[in-house]
Amino acid sequence: MGTIVMSGTVVLVILGFDNHLYWLAAVAVLFLYLQYGRSASAPSGGSGGGASAGGSAPADYRSYRDRRDMQAKWERRYRRERPLEARRQEREKSK
C-alpha cells in the first residue's frame, strides 16, 4: 500500500509543475496516508512507533474492545434468533 501511495505522490508532484493544484493533492494524499493508512496497515510492535504510538494505544484498544463486544452481541443475537443456522455453522466449523 505504501508503494502505491508513494508512486501516486511522485506522479502528482511531476504533474504539479504544470498545475500547482496537483502539489496540493500530493500533500493531501501523503497526509491522509500518514494519518489513517499507515496505522491501519503497520503492525503494532513495528519500528517507527515512537511516543505517538503510546498515546494512541488506549484509544485503539478501546475501539477494538467496542468492536469486539458489538460483534459478540450480534453473534449472541444471531444464535438466539436462529438456533438451527447457528448449530449448522458450529458443526461446519468443527469439521
PDB file of C-alpha atoms in Angstrom:
ATOM      1  CA  MET A   1       0.000   0.000   0.000  1.00  0.00           C
ATOM      2  CA  GLY A   2       2.816   2.368   0.819  1.00  0.00           C
ATOM      3  CA  THR A   3       4.438   1.939  -2.583  1.00  0.00           C
ATOM      4  CA  ILE A   4       1.173   2.784  -4.334  1.00  0.00           C
ATOM      5  CA  VAL A   5       0.785   5.938  -2.263  1.00  0.00           C
ATOM      6  CA  MET A   6       4.400   6.967  -2.805  1.00  0.00           C
ATOM      7  CA  SER A   7       4.289   6.372  -6.558  1.00  0.00           C
ATOM      8  CA  GLY A   8       0.992   8.256  -6.793  1.00  0.00           C
ATOM      9  CA  THR A   9       2.537  11.126  -4.864  1.00  0.00           C
ATOM     10  CA  VAL A  10       5.525  11.225  -7.225  1.00  0.00           C
ATOM     11  CA  VAL A  11       3.191  11.323 -10.207  1.00  0.00           C
ATOM     12  CA  LEU A  12       1.204  14.168  -8.640  1.00  0.00           C
ATOM     13  CA  VAL A  13       4.406  16.104  -7.931  1.00  0.00           C
ATOM     14  CA  ILE A  14       5.580  15.670 -11.520  1.00  0.00           C
ATOM     15  CA  LEU A  15       2.191  16.805 -12.819  1.00  0.00           C
ATOM     16  CA  GLY A  16       2.360  19.702 -10.365  1.00  0.00           C
ATOM     17  CA  PHE A  17       4.964  21.518 -12.434  1.00  0.00           C
ATOM     18  CA  ASP A  18       2.178  22.454 -14.855  1.00  0.00           C
ATOM     19  CA  ASN A  19      -0.660  22.774 -12.364  1.00  0.00           C
ATOM     20  CA  HIS A  20       0.090  23.536  -8.726  1.00  0.00           C
ATOM     21  CA  LEU A  21      -3.175  22.014  -7.565  1.00  0.00           C
ATOM     22  CA  TYR A  22      -1.567  18.619  -8.107  1.00  0.00           C
ATOM     23  CA  TRP A  23       1.014  19.520  -5.462  1.00  0.00           C
ATOM     24  CA  LEU A  24      -1.800  20.203  -3.037  1.00  0.00           C
ATOM     25  CA  ALA A  25      -3.321  16.866  -3.959  1.00  0.00           C
ATOM     26  CA  ALA A  26       0.042  15.154  -3.326  1.00  0.00           C
ATOM     27  CA  VAL A  27       0.284  16.763   0.104  1.00  0.00           C
ATOM     28  CA  ALA A  28      -3.297  15.711   0.866  1.00  0.00           C
ATOM     29  CA  VAL A  29      -2.589  12.118  -0.198  1.00  0.00           C
ATOM     30  CA  LEU A  30       0.514  11.965   1.994  1.00  0.00           C
ATOM     31  CA  PHE A  31      -1.329  13.493   4.930  1.00  0.00           C
ATOM     32  CA  LEU A  32      -4.231  11.060   4.669  1.00  0.00           C
ATOM     33  CA  TYR A  33      -1.869   8.118   4.320  1.00  0.00           C
ATOM     34  CA  LEU A  34       0.189   9.129   7.332  1.00  0.00           C
ATOM     35  CA  GLN A  35      -2.892   9.930   9.378  1.00  0.00           C
ATOM     36  CA  TYR A  36      -5.061   6.902   8.585  1.00  0.00           C
ATOM     37  CA  GLY A  37      -3.377   4.420   6.262  1.00  0.00           C
ATOM     38  CA  ARG A  38      -0.092   3.660   7.965  1.00  0.00           C
ATOM     39  CA  SER A  39      -1.545   2.992  11.421  1.00  0.00           C
ATOM     40  CA  ALA A  40      -4.067   0.522   9.986  1.00  0.00           C
ATOM     41  CA  SER A  41      -1.517  -1.443   7.931  1.00  0.00           C
ATOM     42  CA  ALA A  42       1.524  -1.274  10.239  1.00  0.00           C
ATOM     43  CA  PRO A  43       1.991  -3.959  12.879  1.00  0.00           C
ATOM     44  CA  SER A  44       1.561  -2.695  16.431  1.00  0.00           C
ATOM     45  CA  GLY A  45       5.040  -3.759  17.536  1.00  0.00           C
ATOM     46  CA  GLY A  46       6.834  -2.399  14.497  1.00  0.00           C
ATOM     47  CA  SER A  47       9.529   0.233  14.462  1.00  0.00           C
ATOM     48  CA  GLY A  48       8.637   3.856  13.997  1.00  0.00           C
ATOM     49  CA  GLY A  49       6.032   3.800  16.740  1.00  0.00           C
ATOM     50  CA  GLY A  50       7.713   6.355  18.955  1.00  0.00           C
ATOM     51  CA  ALA A  51       5.940   8.381  21.589  1.00  0.00           C
ATOM     52  CA  SER A  52       2.865   8.984  19.480  1.00  0.00           C
ATOM     53  CA  ALA A  53       2.028   5.270  19.361  1.00  0.00           C
ATOM     54  CA  GLY A  54       1.902   5.086  23.139  1.00  0.00           C
ATOM     55  CA  GLY A  55      -0.613   7.896  23.311  1.00  0.00           C
ATOM     56  CA  SER A  56      -2.978   6.352  20.777  1.00  0.00           C
ATOM     57  CA  ALA A  57      -2.780   2.797  22.081  1.00  0.00           C
ATOM     58  CA  PRO A  58      -5.555   3.127  24.713  1.00  0.00           C
ATOM     59  CA  ALA A  59      -7.932   4.658  22.173  1.00  0.00           C
ATOM     60  CA  ASP A  60      -7.062   1.913  19.676  1.00  0.00           C
ATOM     61  CA  TYR A  61      -7.669  -0.754  22.284  1.00  0.00           C
ATOM     62  CA  ARG A  62     -10.906   0.875  23.354  1.00  0.00           C
ATOM     63  CA  SER A  63     -12.197   0.921  19.783  1.00  0.00           C
ATOM     64  CA  TYR A  64     -11.047  -2.678  19.314  1.00  0.00           C
ATOM     65  CA  ARG A  65     -12.835  -3.700  22.506  1.00  0.00           C
ATOM     66  CA  ASP A  66     -16.001  -1.887  21.412  1.00  0.00           C
ATOM     67  CA  ARG A  67     -15.935  -3.637  18.014  1.00  0.00           C
ATOM     68  CA  ARG A  68     -15.289  -6.988  19.691  1.00  0.00           C
ATOM     69  CA  ASP A  69     -18.156  -6.500  22.145  1.00  0.00           C
ATOM     70  CA  MET A  70     -20.508  -5.411  19.385  1.00  0.00           C
ATOM     71  CA  GLN A  71     -19.570  -8.470  17.314  1.00  0.00           C
ATOM     72  CA  ALA A  72     -20.173 -10.747  20.301  1.00  0.00           C
ATOM     73  CA  LYS A  73     -23.541  -9.081  20.883  1.00  0.00           C
ATOM     74  CA  TRP A  74     -24.584  -9.674  17.287  1.00  0.00           C
ATOM     75  CA  GLU A  75     -23.383 -13.285  17.416  1.00  0.00           C
ATOM     76  CA  ARG A  76     -25.389 -13.944  20.579  1.00  0.00           C
ATOM     77  CA  ARG A  77     -28.439 -12.359  18.986  1.00  0.00           C
ATOM     78  CA  TYR A  78     -27.979 -14.445  15.831  1.00  0.00           C
ATOM     79  CA  ARG A  79     -27.700 -17.642  17.866  1.00  0.00           C
ATOM     80  CA  ARG A  80     -30.771 -16.721  19.903  1.00  0.00           C
ATOM     81  CA  GLU A  81     -32.940 -15.816  16.897  1.00  0.00           C
ATOM     82  CA  ARG A  82     -31.705 -18.534  14.517  1.00  0.00           C
ATOM     83  CA  PRO A  83     -30.744 -21.575  16.579  1.00  0.00           C
ATOM     84  CA  LEU A  84     -30.789 -24.060  13.696  1.00  0.00           C
ATOM     85  CA  GLU A  85     -28.493 -21.991  11.478  1.00  0.00           C
ATOM     86  CA  ALA A  86     -26.148 -21.332  14.380  1.00  0.00           C
ATOM     87  CA  ARG A  87     -25.869 -25.051  15.143  1.00  0.00           C
ATOM     88  CA  ARG A  88     -25.210 -25.825  11.483  1.00  0.00           C
ATOM     89  CA  GLN A  89     -22.413 -23.253  11.393  1.00  0.00           C
ATOM     90  CA  GLU A  90     -20.863 -24.667  14.568  1.00  0.00           C
ATOM     91  CA  ARG A  91     -20.912 -28.176  13.080  1.00  0.00           C
ATOM     92  CA  GLU A  92     -19.272 -26.976   9.861  1.00  0.00           C
ATOM     93  CA  LYS A  93     -16.660 -25.081  11.820  1.00  0.00           C
ATOM     94  CA  SER A  94     -15.723 -28.150  13.888  1.00  0.00           C
ATOM     95  CA  LYS A  95     -15.151 -30.347  10.792  1.00  0.00           C
TER      96      LYS A  95
END
